[in-house]
Coordinates of C-alpha atoms in Angstrom, one line a residue:
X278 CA 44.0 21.7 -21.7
X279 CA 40.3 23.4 -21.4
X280 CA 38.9 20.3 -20.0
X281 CA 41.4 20.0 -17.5
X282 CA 41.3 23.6 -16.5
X283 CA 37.4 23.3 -16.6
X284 CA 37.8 20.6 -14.2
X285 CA 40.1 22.1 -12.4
X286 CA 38.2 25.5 -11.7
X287 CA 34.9 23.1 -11.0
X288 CA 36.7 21.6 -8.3
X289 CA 37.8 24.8 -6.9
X290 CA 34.2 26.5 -7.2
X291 CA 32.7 23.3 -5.1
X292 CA 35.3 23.8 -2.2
X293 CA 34.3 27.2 -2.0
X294 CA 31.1 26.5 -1.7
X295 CA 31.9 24.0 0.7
X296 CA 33.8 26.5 3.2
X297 CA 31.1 28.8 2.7
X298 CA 28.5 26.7 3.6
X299 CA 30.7 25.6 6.6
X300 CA 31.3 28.8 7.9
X301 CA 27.2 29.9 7.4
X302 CA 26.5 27.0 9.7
X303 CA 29.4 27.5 12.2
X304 CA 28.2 31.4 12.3
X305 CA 24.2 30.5 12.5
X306 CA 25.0 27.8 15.1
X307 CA 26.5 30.0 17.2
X308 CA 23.6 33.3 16.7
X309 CA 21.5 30.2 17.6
X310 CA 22.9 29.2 20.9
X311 CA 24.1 26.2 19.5
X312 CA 20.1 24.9 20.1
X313 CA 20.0 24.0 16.0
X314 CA 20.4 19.9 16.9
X315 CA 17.9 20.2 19.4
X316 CA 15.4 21.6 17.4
X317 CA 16.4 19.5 14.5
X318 CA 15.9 16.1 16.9
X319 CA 12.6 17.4 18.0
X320 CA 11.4 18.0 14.0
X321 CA 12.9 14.3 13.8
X322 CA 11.0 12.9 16.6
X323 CA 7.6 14.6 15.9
X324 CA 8.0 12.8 11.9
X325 CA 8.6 9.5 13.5
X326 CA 5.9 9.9 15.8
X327 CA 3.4 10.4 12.7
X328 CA 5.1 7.9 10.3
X329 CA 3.5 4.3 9.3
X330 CA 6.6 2.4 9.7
X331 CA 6.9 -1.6 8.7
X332 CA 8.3 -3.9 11.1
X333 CA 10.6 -5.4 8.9
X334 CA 12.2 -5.7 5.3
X335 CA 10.1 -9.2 4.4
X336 CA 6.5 -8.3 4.8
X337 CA 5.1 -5.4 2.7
X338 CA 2.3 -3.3 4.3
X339 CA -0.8 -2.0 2.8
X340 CA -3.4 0.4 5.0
X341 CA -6.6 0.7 3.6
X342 CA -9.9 1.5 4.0
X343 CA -12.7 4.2 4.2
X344 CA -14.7 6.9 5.9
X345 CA -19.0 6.4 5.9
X346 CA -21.1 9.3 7.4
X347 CA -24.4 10.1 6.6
X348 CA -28.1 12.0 7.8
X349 CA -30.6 9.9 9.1
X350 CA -34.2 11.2 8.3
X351 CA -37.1 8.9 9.6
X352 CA -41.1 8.8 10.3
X353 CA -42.6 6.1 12.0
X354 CA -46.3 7.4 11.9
X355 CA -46.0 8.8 15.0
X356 CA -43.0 10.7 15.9
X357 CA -40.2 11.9 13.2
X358 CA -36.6 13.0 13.6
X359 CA -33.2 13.2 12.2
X360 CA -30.1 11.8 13.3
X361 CA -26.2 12.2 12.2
X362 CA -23.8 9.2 12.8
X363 CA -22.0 6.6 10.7
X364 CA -23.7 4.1 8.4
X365 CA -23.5 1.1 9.8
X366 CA -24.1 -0.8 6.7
X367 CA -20.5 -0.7 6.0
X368 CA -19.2 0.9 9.0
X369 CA -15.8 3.5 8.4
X370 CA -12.6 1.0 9.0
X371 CA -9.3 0.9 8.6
X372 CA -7.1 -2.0 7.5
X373 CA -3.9 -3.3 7.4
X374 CA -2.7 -6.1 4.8
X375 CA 0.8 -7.8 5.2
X376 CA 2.4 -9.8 2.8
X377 CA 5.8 -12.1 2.1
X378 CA 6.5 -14.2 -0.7
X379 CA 7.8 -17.5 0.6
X380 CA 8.7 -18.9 -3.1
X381 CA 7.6 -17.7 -6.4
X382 CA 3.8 -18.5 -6.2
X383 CA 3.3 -19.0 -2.3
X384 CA 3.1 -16.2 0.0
X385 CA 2.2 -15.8 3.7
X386 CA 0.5 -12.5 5.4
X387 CA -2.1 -11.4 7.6
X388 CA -5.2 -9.1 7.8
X389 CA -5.8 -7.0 10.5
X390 CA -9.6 -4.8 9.9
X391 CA -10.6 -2.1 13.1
X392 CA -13.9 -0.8 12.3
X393 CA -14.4 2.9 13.3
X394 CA -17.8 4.3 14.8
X395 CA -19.2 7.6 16.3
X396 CA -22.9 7.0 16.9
X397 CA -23.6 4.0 15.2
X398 CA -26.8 3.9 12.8
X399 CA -27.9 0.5 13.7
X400 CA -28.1 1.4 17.2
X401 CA -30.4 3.8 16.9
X402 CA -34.1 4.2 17.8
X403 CA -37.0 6.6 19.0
X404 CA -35.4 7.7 22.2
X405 CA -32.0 8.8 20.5
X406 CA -28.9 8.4 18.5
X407 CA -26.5 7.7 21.4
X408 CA -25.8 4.0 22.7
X409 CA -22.9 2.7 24.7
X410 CA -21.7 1.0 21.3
X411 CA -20.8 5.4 20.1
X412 CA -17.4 6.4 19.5
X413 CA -16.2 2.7 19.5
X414 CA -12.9 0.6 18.0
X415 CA -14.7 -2.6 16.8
X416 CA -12.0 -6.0 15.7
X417 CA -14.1 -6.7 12.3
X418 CA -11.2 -9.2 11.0
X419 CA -7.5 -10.7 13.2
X420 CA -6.3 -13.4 10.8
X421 CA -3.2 -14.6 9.0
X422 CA -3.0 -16.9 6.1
X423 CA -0.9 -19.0 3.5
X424 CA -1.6 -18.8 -0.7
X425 CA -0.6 -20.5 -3.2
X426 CA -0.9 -19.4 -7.0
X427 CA -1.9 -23.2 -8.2
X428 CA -3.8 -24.3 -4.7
X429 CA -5.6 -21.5 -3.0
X430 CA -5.8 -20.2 0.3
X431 CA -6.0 -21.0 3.8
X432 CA -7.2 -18.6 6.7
X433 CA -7.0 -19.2 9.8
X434 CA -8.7 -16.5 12.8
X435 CA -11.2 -14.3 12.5
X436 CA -12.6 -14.1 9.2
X437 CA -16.1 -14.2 7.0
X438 CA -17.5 -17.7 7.1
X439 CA -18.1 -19.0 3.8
X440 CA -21.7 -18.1 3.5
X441 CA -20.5 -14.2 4.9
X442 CA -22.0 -11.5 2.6
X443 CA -23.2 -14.7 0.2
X444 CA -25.7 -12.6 -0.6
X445 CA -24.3 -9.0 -0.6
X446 CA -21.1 -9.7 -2.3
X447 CA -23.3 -10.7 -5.7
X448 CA -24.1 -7.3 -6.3
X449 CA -22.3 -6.1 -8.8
X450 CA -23.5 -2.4 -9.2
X451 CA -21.9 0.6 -7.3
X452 CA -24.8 0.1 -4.8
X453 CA -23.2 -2.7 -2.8
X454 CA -21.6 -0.4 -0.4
X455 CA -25.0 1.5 0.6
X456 CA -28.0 -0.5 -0.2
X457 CA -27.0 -4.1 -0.7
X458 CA -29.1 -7.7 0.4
X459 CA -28.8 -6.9 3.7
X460 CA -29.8 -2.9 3.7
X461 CA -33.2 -3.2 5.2
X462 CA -32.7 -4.9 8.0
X463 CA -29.8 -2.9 9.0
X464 CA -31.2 0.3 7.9
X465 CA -34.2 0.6 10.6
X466 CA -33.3 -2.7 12.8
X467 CA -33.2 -1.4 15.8
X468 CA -36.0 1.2 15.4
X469 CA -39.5 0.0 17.6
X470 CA -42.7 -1.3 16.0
X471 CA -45.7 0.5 16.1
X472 CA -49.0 -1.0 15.3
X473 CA -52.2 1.9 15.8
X474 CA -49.5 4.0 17.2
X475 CA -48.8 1.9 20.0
X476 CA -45.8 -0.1 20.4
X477 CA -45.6 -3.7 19.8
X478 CA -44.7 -4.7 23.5
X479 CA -41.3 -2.6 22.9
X480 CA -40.9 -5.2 19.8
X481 CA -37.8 -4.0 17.4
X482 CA -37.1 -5.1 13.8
X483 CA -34.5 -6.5 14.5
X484 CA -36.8 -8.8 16.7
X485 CA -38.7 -10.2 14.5
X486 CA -36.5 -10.5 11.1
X487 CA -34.7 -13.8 11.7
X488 CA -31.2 -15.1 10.1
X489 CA -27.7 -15.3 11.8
X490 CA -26.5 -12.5 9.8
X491 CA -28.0 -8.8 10.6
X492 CA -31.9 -9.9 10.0
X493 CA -31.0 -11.3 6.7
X494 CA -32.0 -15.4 6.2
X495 CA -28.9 -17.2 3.5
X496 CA -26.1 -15.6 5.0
X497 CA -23.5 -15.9 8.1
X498 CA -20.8 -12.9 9.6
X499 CA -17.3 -13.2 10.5
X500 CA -16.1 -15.8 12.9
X501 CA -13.3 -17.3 14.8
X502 CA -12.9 -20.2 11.8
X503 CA -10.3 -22.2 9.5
X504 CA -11.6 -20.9 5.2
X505 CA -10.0 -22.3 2.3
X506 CA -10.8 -20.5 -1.2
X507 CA -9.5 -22.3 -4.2
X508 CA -7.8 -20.6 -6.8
X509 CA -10.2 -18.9 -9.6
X510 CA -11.1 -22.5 -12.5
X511 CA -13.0 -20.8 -15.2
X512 CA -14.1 -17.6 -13.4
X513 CA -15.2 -20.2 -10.6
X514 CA -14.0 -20.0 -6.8
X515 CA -15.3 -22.7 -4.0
X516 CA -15.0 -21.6 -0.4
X517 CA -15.4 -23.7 2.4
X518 CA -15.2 -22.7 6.4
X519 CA -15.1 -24.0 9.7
X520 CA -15.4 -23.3 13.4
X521 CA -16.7 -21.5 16.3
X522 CA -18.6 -24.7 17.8
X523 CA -19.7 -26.0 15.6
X524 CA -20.4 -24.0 12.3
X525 CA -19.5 -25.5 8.6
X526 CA -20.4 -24.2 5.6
X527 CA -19.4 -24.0 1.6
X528 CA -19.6 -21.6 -1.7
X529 CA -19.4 -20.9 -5.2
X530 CA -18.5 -18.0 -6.8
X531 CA -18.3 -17.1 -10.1
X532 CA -17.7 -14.1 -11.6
X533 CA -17.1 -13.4 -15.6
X534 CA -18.3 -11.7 -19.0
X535 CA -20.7 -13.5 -21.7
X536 CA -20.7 -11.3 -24.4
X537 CA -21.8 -7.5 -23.4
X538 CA -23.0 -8.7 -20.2
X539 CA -20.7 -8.8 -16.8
X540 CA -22.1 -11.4 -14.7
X541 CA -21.2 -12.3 -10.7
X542 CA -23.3 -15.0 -8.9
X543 CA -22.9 -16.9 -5.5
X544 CA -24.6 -19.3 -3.7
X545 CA -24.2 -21.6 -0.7
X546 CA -25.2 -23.2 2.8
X547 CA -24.2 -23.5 6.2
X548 CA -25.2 -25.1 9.3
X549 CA -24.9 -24.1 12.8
X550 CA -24.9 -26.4 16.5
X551 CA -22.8 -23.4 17.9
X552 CA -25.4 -22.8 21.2
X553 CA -24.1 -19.3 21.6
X554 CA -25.6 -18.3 18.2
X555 CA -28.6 -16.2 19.3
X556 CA -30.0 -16.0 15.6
X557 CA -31.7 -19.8 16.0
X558 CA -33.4 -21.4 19.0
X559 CA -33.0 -21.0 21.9
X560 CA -32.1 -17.2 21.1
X561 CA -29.8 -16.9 24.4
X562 CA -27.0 -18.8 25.6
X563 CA -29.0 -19.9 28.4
X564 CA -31.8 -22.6 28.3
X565 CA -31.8 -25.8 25.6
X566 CA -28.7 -25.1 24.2
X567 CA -27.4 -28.0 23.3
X568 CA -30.5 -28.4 21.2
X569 CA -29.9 -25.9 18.7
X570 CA -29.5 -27.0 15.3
X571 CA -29.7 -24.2 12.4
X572 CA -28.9 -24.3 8.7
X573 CA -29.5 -21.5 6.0
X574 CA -28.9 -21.3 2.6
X575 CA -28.6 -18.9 -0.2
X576 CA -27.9 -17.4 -3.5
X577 CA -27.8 -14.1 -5.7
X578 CA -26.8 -13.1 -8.7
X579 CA -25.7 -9.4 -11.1
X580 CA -26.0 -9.5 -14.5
X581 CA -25.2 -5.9 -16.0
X582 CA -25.1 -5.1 -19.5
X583 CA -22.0 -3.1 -19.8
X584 CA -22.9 -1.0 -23.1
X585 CA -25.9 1.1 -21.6
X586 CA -25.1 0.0 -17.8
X587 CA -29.0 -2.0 -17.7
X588 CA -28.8 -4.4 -14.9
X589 CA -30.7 -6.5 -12.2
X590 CA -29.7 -7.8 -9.1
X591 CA -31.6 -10.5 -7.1
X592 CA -31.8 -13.5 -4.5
X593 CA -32.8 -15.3 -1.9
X594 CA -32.5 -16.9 1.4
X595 CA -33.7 -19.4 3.7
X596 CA -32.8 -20.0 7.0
X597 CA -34.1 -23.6 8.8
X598 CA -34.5 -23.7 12.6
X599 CA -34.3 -27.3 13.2
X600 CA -34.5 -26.8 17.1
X601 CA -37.5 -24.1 17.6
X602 CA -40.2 -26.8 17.4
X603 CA -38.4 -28.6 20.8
X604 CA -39.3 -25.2 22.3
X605 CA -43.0 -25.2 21.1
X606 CA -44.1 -28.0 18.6
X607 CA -46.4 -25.6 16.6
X608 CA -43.3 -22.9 16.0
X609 CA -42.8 -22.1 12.5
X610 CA -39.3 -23.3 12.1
X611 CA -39.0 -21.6 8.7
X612 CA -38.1 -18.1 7.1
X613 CA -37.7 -17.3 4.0
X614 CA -36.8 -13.7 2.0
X615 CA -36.2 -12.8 -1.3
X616 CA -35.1 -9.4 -3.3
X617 CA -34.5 -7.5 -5.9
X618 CA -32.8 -4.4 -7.4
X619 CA -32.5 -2.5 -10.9
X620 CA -31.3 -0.1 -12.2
X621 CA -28.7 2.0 -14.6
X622 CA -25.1 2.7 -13.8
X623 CA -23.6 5.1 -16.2
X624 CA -21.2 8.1 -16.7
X625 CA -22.6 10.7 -17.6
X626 CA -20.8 13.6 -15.9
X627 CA -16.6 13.3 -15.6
X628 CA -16.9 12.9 -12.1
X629 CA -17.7 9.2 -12.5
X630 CA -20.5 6.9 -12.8
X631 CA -23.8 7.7 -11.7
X632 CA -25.9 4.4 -10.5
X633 CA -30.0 5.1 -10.4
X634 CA -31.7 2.2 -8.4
X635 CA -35.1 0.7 -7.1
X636 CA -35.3 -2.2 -5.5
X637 CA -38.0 -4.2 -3.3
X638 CA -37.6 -6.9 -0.3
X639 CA -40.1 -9.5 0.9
X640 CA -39.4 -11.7 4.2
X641 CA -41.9 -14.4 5.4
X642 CA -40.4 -14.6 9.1
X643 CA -41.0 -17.7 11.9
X644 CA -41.3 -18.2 15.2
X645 CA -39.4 -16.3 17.4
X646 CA -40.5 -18.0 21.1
X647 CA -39.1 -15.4 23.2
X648 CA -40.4 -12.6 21.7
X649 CA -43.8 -11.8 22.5
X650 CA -47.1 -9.3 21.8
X651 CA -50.6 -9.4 23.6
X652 CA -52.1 -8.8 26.3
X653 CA -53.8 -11.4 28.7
X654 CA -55.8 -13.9 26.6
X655 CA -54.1 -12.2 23.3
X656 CA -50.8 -12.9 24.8
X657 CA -48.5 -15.3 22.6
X658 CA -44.5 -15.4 20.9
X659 CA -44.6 -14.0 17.7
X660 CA -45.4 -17.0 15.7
X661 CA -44.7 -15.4 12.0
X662 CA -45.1 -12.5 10.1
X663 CA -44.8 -10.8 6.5
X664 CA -42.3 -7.7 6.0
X665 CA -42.1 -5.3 3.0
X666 CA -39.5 -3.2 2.1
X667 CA -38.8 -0.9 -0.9
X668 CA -36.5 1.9 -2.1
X669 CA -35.0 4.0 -4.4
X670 CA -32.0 6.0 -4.9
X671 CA -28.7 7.5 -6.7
X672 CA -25.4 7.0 -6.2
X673 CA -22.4 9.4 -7.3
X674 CA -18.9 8.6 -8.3
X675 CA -16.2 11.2 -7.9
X676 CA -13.6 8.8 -9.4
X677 CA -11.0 11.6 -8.3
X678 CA -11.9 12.0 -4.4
X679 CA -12.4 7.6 -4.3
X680 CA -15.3 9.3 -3.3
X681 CA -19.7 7.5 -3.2
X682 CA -22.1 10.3 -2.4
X683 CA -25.8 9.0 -1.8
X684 CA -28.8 9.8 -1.5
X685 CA -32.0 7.2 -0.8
X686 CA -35.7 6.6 0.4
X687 CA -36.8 3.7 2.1
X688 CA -39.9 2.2 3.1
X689 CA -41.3 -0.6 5.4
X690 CA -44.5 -2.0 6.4
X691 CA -46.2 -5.5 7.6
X692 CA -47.5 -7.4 9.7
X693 CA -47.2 -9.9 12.6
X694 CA -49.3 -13.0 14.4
X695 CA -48.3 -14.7 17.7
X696 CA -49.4 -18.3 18.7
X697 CA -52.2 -17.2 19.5
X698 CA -53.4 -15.8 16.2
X699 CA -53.6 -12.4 16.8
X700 CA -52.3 -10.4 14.3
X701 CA -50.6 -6.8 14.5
X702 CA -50.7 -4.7 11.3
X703 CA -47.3 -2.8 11.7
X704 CA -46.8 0.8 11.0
X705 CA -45.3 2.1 8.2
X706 CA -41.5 3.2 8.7
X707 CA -40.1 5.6 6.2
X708 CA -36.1 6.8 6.0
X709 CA -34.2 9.4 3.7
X710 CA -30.3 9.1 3.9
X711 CA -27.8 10.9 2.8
X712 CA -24.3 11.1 3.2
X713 CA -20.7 9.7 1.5
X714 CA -17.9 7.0 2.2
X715 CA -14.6 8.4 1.1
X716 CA -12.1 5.6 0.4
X717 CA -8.1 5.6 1.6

């Protein structure tokens, strides 16, 4: 009898309620003018407005991606300054990752990557930070593709070629995000020489450091192409690419642990007859285009011993310009560069791991036959040169923000000759930069 009349009076207590509750919003309705839906409906509408909403009930949706400001602090010899902007090294992006399972182990989806920019870094030089590239939405990856657990992958639209990053992806430190293969020739590229002062004949670094890729010989970008990666056989994965018109290529990666030591190595080649590829002769889209005929290959490798975080990272590249010599038989059809980085990555503070880094760069560059220095009788294309670069730096982990902060000095120097054999000692061009990339 006490449950029941428990019951009972619980049942009693909750209708109560109920025709309280009832009457509260009957009485507020009415001290409201009855404008309680409206303002609910707007609340709604505002929420749907700022919601991340799938299209459907088969494909899952990840956003990703990450945030990359920094200070730019640079001396050319003659005239210093500091800009503020985003790294272009690894620009900020978004990205948005859909997936379906078709059958247990296939699966179809798609990648969608917008990079983000407000001034730029690698479109800077001594007459400002601004360029009609600022505050910019940039398509970095439109693709979908097809996987299968025992086959691999196919990708099909715009994507990294299999030689893309060949070089950057191998480093295996917390550095790959802020000074990786590629780092300086990005860093200063689009900064004038100076030789004595005087410019080079408005010359940029990013004239005169050849590959197809960002000044850096071994490696390709991201193209309009059909990749297939195989599935990972004994830490091994082969990648091979194709399109644009033409370009074809094929990797290796492999990525495991011997002992205390983590190791990650690629290594590839590619070849390029795509005319509109200004990296090789003829440099334009105009002109002996259906001459061109490129190749590069490369490799690098990480090997990072895990108990005191030791490690070295290191490569090279070489890029072949197979059609520069139809240009001008006595062209220099090959460049070559090689680098390399150590350093300690630890964690010493419970913010995360701190990574302490050096690391040097040596290109021998070729002929670039429409590019030119000299005056009158000096006059000639630059022919080849040798570039330097160094640096140093820290990197901070603040494992609870999926935050990088950095800091870093770099240094470059060399020199140039054009057919004519005069030579141009260049300037030395220093940077400090400083600044963080914040992951979501």
């Amino acid at each position: 009898m006490k449950s029941v009349f428990t019951l009972s009076c619980s049942r009693l207590a909750l209708l109560a309620a109920f025709g309280l509750a009832m009457s509260f919003t009957q009485a507020s309705a009415a001290d409201l003018g009855g404008n309680c839906c409206a303002d609910l409906e707007e609340r709604i509408a505002e929420l749907e407005a700022t919601t991340a909403r799938k299209g459907n009930r088969k494909v899952s949706l990840t956003i990703s991606g990450w945030v990359n400001e920094a200070v730019f602090l640079w001396d050319d010899g003659t005239e210093r300054n500091a800009y503020v902007g985003t790294n272009a090294l690894e620009q900020s992006r978004f990205r948005f990752v859909g997936e379906a399972q078709i059958m247990p182990g296939y699966s179809a989806g798609y990648t969608l990557e917008i990079g983000a920019q407000g001034d730029p870094s690698n479109k800077w030089d001594q007459l400002g930070p601004s360029s009609s590239s600022a505050n910019a939405l940039v398509v970095r990856k439109s693709n979908w593709w097809l996987k299968s657990k025992d086959y691999g992958k196919v990708t099909v639209g715009l994507e990294g070629t299999a030689t893309y990053h060949l070089l950057d992806d191998a480093d295996g430190a917390n550095t790959r995000n802020v000074s990786d293969a590629q780092a300086a020739a990005v860093y200063q590229g689009n900064f004038f020489l100076r030789s004595g002062v005087a410019g080079v004949n408005a010359l940029r670094w990013s004239d005169v450091l050849r590959g197809v890729d960002n000044g850096t010989e071994g490696q390709n970008g991201r193209r309009n192409i059909v990749r297939y990666d195989s599935p990972t056989i004994a830490g091994f994965v082969l990648t091979a690419s194709w399109g644009e018109d033409d370009q074809a290529g094929v990797s290796l990666t492999y990525k495991g642990k011997w002992g205390d030591f983590n190791i990650l190595a690629k290594g590839g080649w590619e070849k390029s007859t795509d005319e509109n590829l200004t990296g090789c002769a003829p440099f334009s889209s105009g002109g002996a285009g259906d001459a061109q005929d490129c190749e590069w290959f490369g490799g690098a490798a990480t090997v990072m011993h895990v108990p005191t975080g030791l490690y070295v990272y290191g490569g090279a590249g070489q890029t072949i310009d197979h059609g520069v010599q139809l240009i001008s038989a006595s062209a220099e059809d090959t460049s070559t560069m090689w680098f390399i980085q150590g350093g300690i990555e630890q964690k010493w503070t419970p913010l995360g791991k701190t990574t302490i880094f050096g690391e040097y760069r040596h290109d021998d560059v070729g002929s670039r036959t429409n590019k030119a220095f000299g005056a009158g009788l000096d006059a000639g294309y630059v022919h080849n040169g040798d570039m330097n670069f160094w640096a140093a730096g820290l990197v901070q982990n603040i494992d609870a923000a999926a935050m990088d902060l950095y800091v870093m000095y770099r240094h470059a120097d060399g020199d140039l000759t054009n057919s004519v054999n005069v030579t141009a000692d260049l300037d030395a061009f220093d940077m400090v930069i400083t600044g963080a990339r914040i992951q979501f």
